[in-house]
Amino acid sequence: MQQPPHVLIVDDNRTNLKLTQVLLEAEGFAVRTAGDAESALRTLQEYTPALILMDVQMPGMDGLELTRHLRADPAYVHVPIIALTAYAMKGDAEQALAAGCTAYVSKPVDTRTLPDLLRNHLRLASGQTAAEDPRERLESTVEEAREEFIREGREESRRLLHQLENGGAGEAGEAVQSIAHRWAGLGATLGLPEISREAQSLEETLRSQPSAPASAVRDAAGRLAGLFAEASDPSGATLLWRRLLGKRLGLVGFPETGIGALEAAAGPGLIEIRPLDVRSPAEVDPGVADALVVYLSGSAAEAAWIDPQVLRGSRIPVLLAGPPPLLLRYAGSALLGARGFLMEPWTPEELLARVFVALSPAAAPPPIVKAATASRASRVSNDRPLVVIADDDPVTARLVRGVLEKFHLECEIATDGASALGLIRGRRPALAVLDVNMPGLDGYSVLAAIKRDPVHARTAIVMLTGRGEDTDKMRGFGFGADDYIVKPFSPVEVAARVTRLLPLQ
């Protein structure tokens, strides 16, 4: 059996070390790590790697200086040394190559290409795998690293902002640049692009203008502190409320008590509540409302609001609200044209969360497609849309499968989060139904991982869980859920919410 290639990773950031180590071990490499140049030199006294991954910016002896030192030793003249840095600045590649590096890689590291890049330099055959399923371990590690990065970033950004606000901008300049450099790389790697972009902008400002105005540095630090606070909000409410800011919500057919409760929940300045006396979405100009919520009572005057063609043609997103028996009566028609529906009892917070989802472009009613042109990625051989059901309770999973199979849907069941993630990525279903409390990765983690993945982000996700607090729902919607159902559930409601999100035949 061929021995795995040995790689030494030198990086002063322990999160980077952990992520890269897990990635490479999952690809069949044997990995050792060092947190600085001095530790690397001690390790190299009793360990000879086949390749070295070298972070460029480190305290003390930096990566380029360490590379020069190693190239002066005959034992390391031919060992590939790959330079890593947060992102490419003009001239960085030339400096790395001049120092003796074999190649230059900008962070965030592309996890799809890095292992092959190393294999190319090592001239090794591809296809090595780890004994355990590496994807599950990598996914879990990434989520842990992301949480740690957000927690530390929130604390560090607050301390930094406090220092800058108390006149320490000049003294903190070099430290701020170093912190921004680290955040720029890790933010992008861990799926936080806004933090990465803001940090990169701050570092570039400080690098090009060492005496940048203190006010500009403070403003940038304040924006970063806000982004970390938003990312650390476990409910997803910060993002939800921010996207609702300044929106106009038209209410049709609502009782006065319902309007008052919504106004109280929205608070001053968040979203403008506008009661409207109209009988069709065609009567509402987009300048009047950004979204409409229609309360149905079953009267003949509501004909336009339950016409799926009228709803699909509306220039404004329409949500339908009302008592469950009435809404479920329209489950096969009107609900397929609406951007969502809300069954009593509901809270104002849940209504606003569903408005947030309805305003997303992804919430548009699915297209009507012919079976012959439907995406193969979301269908099985008998041309039925595929649904993944993830729940560690076998009774619930079988019940949901039984309901959906009556609507000509093909179902596959996963009993834990990691299995669900693997099924979604491997089978590419049209939709997934996720429980929250599952062994290993919970439903929120699976949801977040799928919605951050550009290949699978369009997969419709319905959360089906016993966690029914408003904060739970907002967390689900904030992470990108397309719908949210609370247990105990009505099978008819499950069918209505799932089929609404699938392309019509």
Coordinates of C-alpha atoms in Angstrom, one line a residue:
M1 CA 0.0 0.0 0.0
Q2 CA 1.4 3.4 -1.0
Q3 CA 2.2 5.7 1.9
P4 CA 0.3 9.0 2.1
P5 CA 2.3 12.1 1.2
H6 CA 3.5 14.1 4.2
V7 CA 2.6 17.8 4.4
L8 CA 3.7 20.5 6.9
I9 CA 1.3 23.5 7.3
V10 CA 2.8 26.6 8.8
D11 CA 0.2 29.2 9.8
D12 CA -0.2 31.4 12.9
N13 CA -4.0 31.2 12.8
R14 CA -5.2 28.0 14.5
T15 CA -8.5 28.1 12.6
N16 CA -6.7 28.1 9.2
L17 CA -4.5 25.3 10.5
K18 CA -7.4 23.2 11.5
L19 CA -9.5 23.7 8.4
T20 CA -6.6 23.0 6.0
Q21 CA -5.4 20.0 8.0
V22 CA -8.9 18.4 7.9
L23 CA -9.3 19.1 4.2
L24 CA -5.9 17.5 3.3
E25 CA -6.4 14.6 5.7
A26 CA -9.7 14.0 4.0
E27 CA -7.9 13.8 0.7
G28 CA -5.4 11.2 1.9
F29 CA -2.5 13.4 3.0
A30 CA -0.6 12.9 6.3
V31 CA -0.4 16.4 7.9
R32 CA 1.7 18.1 10.6
T33 CA 1.2 21.7 11.7
A34 CA 3.2 24.5 13.2
G35 CA 1.9 27.8 14.5
D36 CA 5.0 30.0 13.7
A37 CA 8.4 29.8 12.1
E38 CA 10.2 28.8 15.2
S39 CA 7.8 25.9 15.8
A40 CA 8.2 24.9 12.2
L41 CA 12.0 24.8 12.5
R42 CA 11.8 22.6 15.6
T43 CA 9.4 20.2 13.9
L44 CA 11.7 20.0 10.8
Q45 CA 14.6 18.8 13.0
E46 CA 12.8 15.4 13.4
Y47 CA 10.3 15.4 10.5
T48 CA 10.9 15.7 6.8
P49 CA 7.7 16.6 4.8
A50 CA 7.2 16.1 1.1
L51 CA 5.7 19.5 0.8
I52 CA 5.3 22.7 3.0
L53 CA 2.2 25.0 3.0
M54 CA 3.6 28.3 4.2
D55 CA 1.5 31.3 5.4
V56 CA 3.2 34.5 4.3
Q57 CA 2.2 36.9 7.1
M58 CA 3.2 35.6 10.6
P59 CA 4.6 37.3 13.7
G60 CA 8.3 37.2 14.2
M61 CA 10.0 35.4 11.3
D62 CA 7.4 35.6 8.4
G63 CA 6.8 32.9 5.8
L64 CA 9.1 34.4 3.2
E65 CA 12.0 34.7 5.6
L66 CA 11.5 31.1 6.7
T67 CA 11.4 30.0 3.1
R68 CA 14.7 31.7 2.4
H69 CA 16.2 30.0 5.5
L70 CA 15.0 26.6 4.3
R71 CA 16.2 27.1 0.8
A72 CA 19.7 27.6 2.2
D73 CA 19.6 24.1 3.6
P74 CA 20.4 21.4 1.0
A75 CA 17.8 19.1 2.5
Y76 CA 15.0 21.5 1.5
V77 CA 16.2 22.8 -1.8
H78 CA 13.8 20.6 -3.8
V79 CA 10.9 20.4 -1.3
P80 CA 7.9 22.2 -2.8
I81 CA 6.9 25.2 -0.7
I82 CA 3.5 26.7 -1.4
A83 CA 2.9 30.2 -0.2
L84 CA -0.5 31.1 1.3
T85 CA -1.8 34.6 2.0
A86 CA -5.2 36.2 2.7
Y87 CA -5.6 37.6 -0.8
A88 CA -3.3 38.7 -3.6
M89 CA -1.9 42.2 -3.5
K90 CA 0.1 43.6 -6.4
G91 CA 3.7 42.2 -6.3
D92 CA 3.0 39.6 -3.7
A93 CA 3.4 36.7 -6.1
E94 CA 6.7 38.0 -7.3
Q95 CA 8.0 38.4 -3.8
A96 CA 7.0 34.8 -2.9
L97 CA 8.6 33.3 -5.9
A98 CA 11.7 35.4 -5.4
A99 CA 12.0 34.1 -1.8
G100 CA 12.0 30.5 -3.2
C101 CA 8.4 29.5 -3.0
T102 CA 7.3 27.0 -5.6
A103 CA 3.8 28.4 -6.0
Y104 CA 1.5 31.0 -4.6
V105 CA -2.1 30.5 -3.5
S106 CA -4.5 33.3 -2.4
K107 CA -7.0 32.7 0.5
P108 CA -9.8 31.9 0.7
V109 CA -8.4 28.5 -0.4
D110 CA -10.4 26.8 -3.1
T111 CA -11.1 23.5 -1.3
R112 CA -11.9 21.9 -4.7
T113 CA -8.5 22.5 -6.3
L114 CA -6.0 22.7 -3.5
P115 CA -5.5 18.9 -3.0
D116 CA -4.9 18.5 -6.8
L117 CA -2.5 21.4 -6.8
L118 CA -0.5 19.7 -4.1
R119 CA -0.6 16.4 -5.9
N120 CA 0.6 18.1 -9.1
H121 CA 3.6 19.4 -7.3
L122 CA 4.3 16.1 -5.6
R123 CA 3.7 14.2 -8.8
L124 CA 1.5 11.7 -7.0
A125 CA -1.4 9.7 -8.4
S126 CA -4.9 11.0 -7.5
G127 CA -7.8 9.2 -5.9
Q128 CA -6.5 8.5 -2.3
T129 CA -9.3 8.6 0.3
A130 CA -9.4 8.5 4.1
A131 CA -10.8 5.5 6.0
E132 CA -13.7 7.4 7.5
D133 CA -16.1 9.5 5.4
P134 CA -14.1 12.8 5.2
R135 CA -16.9 15.0 4.1
E136 CA -18.8 14.6 7.3
R137 CA -15.8 15.5 9.4
L138 CA -14.9 18.4 7.2
E139 CA -18.5 19.8 7.3
S140 CA -18.6 19.6 11.1
T141 CA -15.2 21.2 11.4
V142 CA -16.1 24.1 9.1
E143 CA -19.2 24.8 11.1
E144 CA -17.2 24.8 14.4
A145 CA -14.6 27.0 12.9
R146 CA -17.2 29.5 11.7
E147 CA -18.8 29.7 15.1
E148 CA -15.4 30.2 16.8
F149 CA -14.4 32.9 14.2
I150 CA -17.7 34.8 14.7
R151 CA -17.5 34.6 18.5
E152 CA -13.8 35.8 18.6
G153 CA -14.4 38.4 15.9
R154 CA -17.3 39.9 17.8
E155 CA -15.3 40.3 21.0
E156 CA -12.2 41.5 19.2
S157 CA -14.1 44.0 17.0
R158 CA -15.7 45.5 20.2
R159 CA -12.3 45.9 21.9
L160 CA -10.8 47.4 18.8
L161 CA -13.7 49.8 18.4
H162 CA -13.5 50.9 22.0
Q163 CA -9.7 51.5 21.6
L164 CA -10.3 53.6 18.5
E165 CA -13.1 55.6 20.0
N166 CA -10.8 56.5 22.9
G167 CA -8.1 58.0 20.7
G168 CA -5.9 55.0 20.1
A169 CA -6.1 55.0 16.3
G170 CA -2.4 55.9 15.8
E171 CA -1.1 53.3 18.2
A172 CA -3.4 50.6 16.9
G173 CA -2.7 51.1 13.2
E174 CA -0.4 48.1 12.7
A175 CA -2.5 45.9 14.9
V176 CA -5.7 46.9 13.0
Q177 CA -4.0 46.0 9.7
S178 CA -2.9 42.6 11.0
I179 CA -6.4 41.9 12.3
A180 CA -8.1 43.0 9.1
H181 CA -5.7 40.8 7.1
R182 CA -6.8 37.7 9.1
W183 CA -10.5 38.5 8.9
A184 CA -10.3 39.1 5.2
G185 CA -9.0 35.6 4.6
L186 CA -11.0 33.7 7.2
G187 CA -14.3 35.5 6.5
A188 CA -14.3 34.4 2.8
T189 CA -13.2 30.9 3.7
L190 CA -16.0 30.4 6.2
G191 CA -18.8 31.8 4.1
L192 CA -18.9 35.4 5.5
P193 CA -18.1 37.4 2.4
E194 CA -19.4 40.8 3.8
I195 CA -16.9 40.5 6.7
S196 CA -14.1 39.5 4.2
R197 CA -14.8 42.4 1.9
E198 CA -15.0 45.0 4.6
A199 CA -11.8 43.7 6.3
Q200 CA -10.0 43.7 2.9
S201 CA -11.0 47.2 2.2
L202 CA -9.8 48.3 5.7
E203 CA -6.4 46.6 5.2
E204 CA -5.9 48.1 1.8
T205 CA -6.7 51.5 3.2
L206 CA -4.2 51.1 6.0
R207 CA -1.5 49.6 3.7
S208 CA -1.8 52.4 1.1
Q209 CA -2.4 55.2 3.7
P210 CA -0.6 54.5 6.9
S211 CA -1.9 57.8 8.3
A212 CA -5.5 57.2 7.2
P213 CA -8.0 59.5 9.0
A214 CA -8.9 58.1 12.4
S215 CA -12.6 58.7 11.6
A216 CA -12.4 56.4 8.5
V217 CA -10.7 53.6 10.5
R218 CA -13.3 53.9 13.3
D219 CA -16.2 53.8 10.8
A220 CA -14.7 50.7 9.1
A221 CA -14.2 49.1 12.5
G222 CA -17.8 49.9 13.5
R223 CA -19.1 48.3 10.3
L224 CA -17.1 45.2 11.0
A225 CA -18.4 45.1 14.6
G226 CA -21.9 45.3 13.2
L227 CA -21.3 42.5 10.7
F228 CA -19.9 40.2 13.5
A229 CA -22.9 41.1 15.7
E230 CA -25.3 40.2 12.8
A231 CA -23.5 36.9 12.1
S232 CA -23.5 36.0 15.8
D233 CA -27.3 36.5 16.1
P234 CA -28.5 32.9 16.6
S235 CA -32.1 33.8 15.7
G236 CA -31.3 35.3 12.3
A237 CA -33.5 38.2 13.4
T238 CA -30.9 40.9 12.7
L239 CA -30.7 40.1 9.0
L240 CA -34.4 39.7 8.8
W241 CA -35.2 43.0 10.3
R242 CA -32.5 44.8 8.3
R243 CA -34.0 43.5 5.0
L244 CA -37.5 44.6 6.1
L245 CA -36.3 48.2 6.9
G246 CA -38.3 50.8 5.0
K247 CA -40.6 48.3 3.3
R248 CA -44.3 49.0 2.8
L249 CA -46.7 46.2 3.7
G250 CA -50.3 46.3 2.4
L251 CA -52.9 44.5 4.5
V252 CA -56.2 43.5 2.8
G253 CA -59.2 42.3 4.8
F254 CA -57.5 42.4 8.2
P255 CA -59.4 43.2 11.4
E256 CA -58.3 46.2 13.3
T257 CA -56.9 44.1 16.2
G258 CA -54.6 42.4 13.7
I259 CA -53.4 45.6 12.2
G260 CA -52.6 47.0 15.7
A261 CA -50.6 44.0 16.7
L262 CA -48.5 44.1 13.5
E263 CA -47.8 47.8 14.0
A264 CA -46.7 47.1 17.6
A265 CA -44.4 44.3 16.5
A266 CA -42.9 46.2 13.6
G267 CA -42.1 49.2 15.8
P268 CA -41.4 52.7 14.6
G269 CA -39.4 53.1 11.4
L270 CA -39.1 49.4 10.5
I271 CA -41.9 48.6 8.1
E272 CA -44.8 50.8 7.1
I273 CA -48.2 49.1 7.6
R274 CA -50.8 50.2 5.0
P275 CA -54.4 48.9 5.3
L276 CA -55.9 48.7 1.7
D277 CA -59.4 48.3 0.5
V278 CA -58.9 46.5 -2.8
R279 CA -60.3 43.3 -4.4
S280 CA -57.4 42.3 -6.7
P281 CA -53.6 42.7 -6.8
A282 CA -54.1 44.5 -10.1
E283 CA -55.5 47.5 -8.2
V284 CA -52.3 47.9 -6.2
D285 CA -49.5 49.9 -7.7
P286 CA -46.0 48.7 -6.8
G287 CA -45.3 52.2 -5.4
V288 CA -48.0 51.7 -2.8
A289 CA -46.8 48.4 -1.3
D290 CA -43.8 46.1 -1.6
A291 CA -45.9 43.1 -0.5
L292 CA -49.5 42.2 0.3
V293 CA -51.0 40.0 3.0
V294 CA -54.6 39.1 2.3
Y295 CA -56.8 37.8 5.1
L296 CA -59.3 35.4 3.6
S297 CA -62.8 35.0 5.1
G298 CA -64.4 32.9 2.3
S299 CA -66.6 35.7 0.8
A300 CA -67.4 35.9 -2.9
A301 CA -65.6 39.2 -3.1
E302 CA -62.3 37.4 -2.6
A303 CA -62.4 35.6 -6.0
A304 CA -59.3 37.3 -7.4
W305 CA -57.2 36.5 -4.4
I306 CA -57.8 32.8 -4.8
D307 CA -57.2 32.7 -8.6
P308 CA -53.7 31.2 -9.2
Q309 CA -53.3 32.9 -12.6
V310 CA -54.1 36.3 -11.1
L311 CA -51.7 35.7 -8.2
R312 CA -48.9 34.5 -10.6
G313 CA -49.4 37.6 -12.7
S314 CA -49.2 40.0 -9.7
R315 CA -46.4 42.5 -9.8
I316 CA -46.4 42.5 -6.0
P317 CA -45.7 39.4 -3.8
V318 CA -49.0 38.2 -2.2
L319 CA -49.3 36.1 1.0
L320 CA -52.6 34.5 2.0
A321 CA -53.6 34.3 5.7
G322 CA -56.6 32.9 7.4
P323 CA -58.1 29.9 9.3
P324 CA -56.6 26.5 8.4
P325 CA -59.8 24.9 7.0
L326 CA -60.3 27.8 4.5
L327 CA -56.6 27.9 3.4
L328 CA -56.4 24.1 3.0
R329 CA -59.5 24.2 0.8
Y330 CA -57.4 26.2 -1.7
A331 CA -54.3 24.0 -1.3
G332 CA -54.5 22.8 -4.9
S333 CA -55.1 26.2 -6.5
A334 CA -54.6 29.6 -4.9
L335 CA -51.7 28.5 -2.7
L336 CA -49.7 27.5 -5.8
G337 CA -49.8 31.1 -7.0
A338 CA -49.1 32.9 -3.7
R339 CA -45.7 33.7 -2.3
G340 CA -46.7 32.0 0.9
F341 CA -49.5 31.4 3.3
L342 CA -50.1 31.8 7.0
M343 CA -52.5 29.7 9.1
E344 CA -54.1 30.8 12.4
P345 CA -52.9 30.9 15.1
W346 CA -50.0 33.1 14.1
T347 CA -48.0 35.9 15.7
P348 CA -47.1 39.2 14.2
E349 CA -43.4 38.2 14.3
E350 CA -44.1 35.1 12.2
L351 CA -46.1 37.1 9.7
L352 CA -43.2 39.6 9.3
A353 CA -40.8 36.7 8.9
R354 CA -42.9 35.2 6.1
V355 CA -43.0 38.6 4.5
F356 CA -39.2 38.6 4.6
V357 CA -39.2 35.3 2.7
A358 CA -41.8 36.5 0.2
L359 CA -39.7 39.5 -0.7
S360 CA -36.8 37.2 -1.7
P361 CA -36.5 36.6 -5.5
A362 CA -36.2 32.9 -4.7
A363 CA -39.8 32.9 -3.3
A364 CA -41.4 33.5 -6.7
P365 CA -43.9 30.8 -7.5
P366 CA -42.1 27.9 -9.3
P367 CA -42.5 27.7 -13.0
I368 CA -44.9 25.4 -14.9
V369 CA -42.7 22.9 -16.7
K370 CA -43.2 19.9 -19.0
A371 CA -42.0 16.6 -17.7
A372 CA -39.7 16.2 -20.7
T373 CA -37.9 19.4 -19.9
A374 CA -37.7 19.0 -16.1
S375 CA -34.2 19.0 -14.5
R376 CA -32.8 15.6 -14.3
A377 CA -30.9 16.7 -11.1
S378 CA -34.2 16.8 -9.1
R379 CA -36.0 13.8 -10.7
V380 CA -35.8 10.1 -10.6
S381 CA -36.2 7.5 -13.3
N382 CA -40.0 7.6 -13.2
D383 CA -39.9 11.4 -13.6
R384 CA -41.3 12.1 -10.1
P385 CA -39.7 15.0 -8.2
L386 CA -37.3 13.7 -5.5
V387 CA -37.7 14.9 -1.9
V388 CA -35.2 14.1 0.9
I389 CA -36.8 13.7 4.3
A390 CA -34.4 14.1 7.2
D391 CA -35.8 13.2 10.7
D392 CA -34.3 10.9 13.4
D393 CA -37.9 9.8 14.3
P394 CA -38.7 7.0 12.0
V395 CA -42.5 7.3 12.6
T396 CA -42.5 11.0 11.6
A397 CA -40.3 10.2 8.5
R398 CA -42.6 7.5 7.3
L399 CA -45.7 9.6 7.9
V400 CA -44.3 12.5 5.8
R401 CA -43.2 10.1 3.1
G402 CA -46.6 8.5 3.0
V403 CA -48.3 11.9 2.6
L404 CA -45.9 13.1 -0.2
E405 CA -46.0 9.9 -2.1
K406 CA -49.8 10.4 -2.5
F407 CA -48.8 13.5 -4.5
H408 CA -46.6 11.5 -6.8
L409 CA -43.3 12.5 -5.2
E410 CA -40.3 10.2 -4.8
C411 CA -38.9 10.3 -1.2
E412 CA -35.6 9.2 0.4
I413 CA -35.1 9.3 4.2
A414 CA -32.0 10.3 6.2
T415 CA -31.9 9.8 9.9
D416 CA -29.2 12.4 10.8
G417 CA -27.8 15.7 9.6
A418 CA -24.7 14.4 8.0
S419 CA -26.6 11.8 6.0
A420 CA -29.1 14.4 4.9
L421 CA -26.3 16.7 3.7
G422 CA -24.8 13.8 1.8
L423 CA -28.1 12.8 0.2
I424 CA -28.8 16.4 -0.9
R425 CA -25.4 16.9 -2.4
G426 CA -25.3 13.4 -4.0
R427 CA -28.9 13.1 -5.3
R428 CA -29.7 16.8 -5.9
P429 CA -33.4 16.7 -4.9
A430 CA -36.0 19.2 -5.8
L431 CA -36.8 19.8 -2.1
A432 CA -35.7 18.7 1.3
V433 CA -37.8 18.4 4.5
L434 CA -35.5 18.9 7.6
D435 CA -36.1 18.3 11.3
V436 CA -34.0 20.6 13.5
N437 CA -33.0 18.3 16.4
M438 CA -31.0 15.5 14.7
P439 CA -27.8 13.7 15.8
G440 CA -24.6 15.3 14.6
L441 CA -25.3 18.2 12.4
D442 CA -28.7 19.8 13.3
G443 CA -31.2 20.9 10.7
Y444 CA -30.1 24.6 10.9
S445 CA -26.5 23.6 10.1
V446 CA -27.6 21.5 7.2
L447 CA -29.8 24.3 6.0
A448 CA -27.0 26.9 6.3
A449 CA -24.5 24.6 4.5
I450 CA -26.9 24.0 1.6
K451 CA -27.9 27.7 1.1
R452 CA -24.2 28.7 1.2
D453 CA -23.3 26.2 -1.5
P454 CA -23.8 27.8 -5.0
V455 CA -24.3 24.3 -6.5
H456 CA -27.2 23.4 -4.2
A457 CA -28.5 26.8 -3.0
R458 CA -31.6 26.6 -5.1
T459 CA -32.8 23.4 -3.4
A460 CA -36.1 24.2 -1.7
I461 CA -35.9 23.6 2.1
V462 CA -38.9 23.1 4.4
M463 CA -38.2 22.9 8.1
L464 CA -40.5 20.5 10.0
T465 CA -39.8 20.6 13.7
G466 CA -41.2 20.8 17.2
R467 CA -39.4 24.1 17.8
G468 CA -42.1 26.6 17.3
E469 CA -40.9 29.8 19.0
D470 CA -40.7 32.9 16.9
T471 CA -37.0 33.0 17.4
D472 CA -36.7 29.5 16.0
K473 CA -38.8 30.4 12.9
M474 CA -36.8 33.6 12.4
R475 CA -33.6 31.6 12.6
G476 CA -34.8 29.2 10.0
F477 CA -36.0 31.9 7.6
G478 CA -32.8 33.9 8.3
F479 CA -30.7 31.0 7.2
G480 CA -32.7 30.7 4.0
A481 CA -35.6 28.2 4.7
D482 CA -38.3 28.4 2.1
D483 CA -41.0 27.4 4.6
Y484 CA -41.4 26.3 8.2
I485 CA -43.8 23.8 9.7
V486 CA -44.3 23.2 13.5
K487 CA -45.0 19.7 14.9
P488 CA -47.6 18.4 15.6
F489 CA -48.5 19.0 12.0
S490 CA -51.4 18.5 9.7
P491 CA -50.5 16.1 6.8
V492 CA -52.6 18.3 4.5
E493 CA -50.6 21.4 5.5
V494 CA -47.3 19.5 4.8
A495 CA -48.5 18.5 1.4
A496 CA -49.7 22.1 0.6
R497 CA -46.5 23.7 1.7
V498 CA -44.3 21.2 -0.1
T499 CA -46.2 21.0 -3.4
R500 CA -46.3 24.9 -3.5
L501 CA -42.5 24.9 -3.8
L502 CA -42.2 22.4 -6.6
P503 CA -42.5 23.0 -10.4
L504 CA -46.0 22.4 -11.7
Q505 CA -46.5 19.6 -14.3

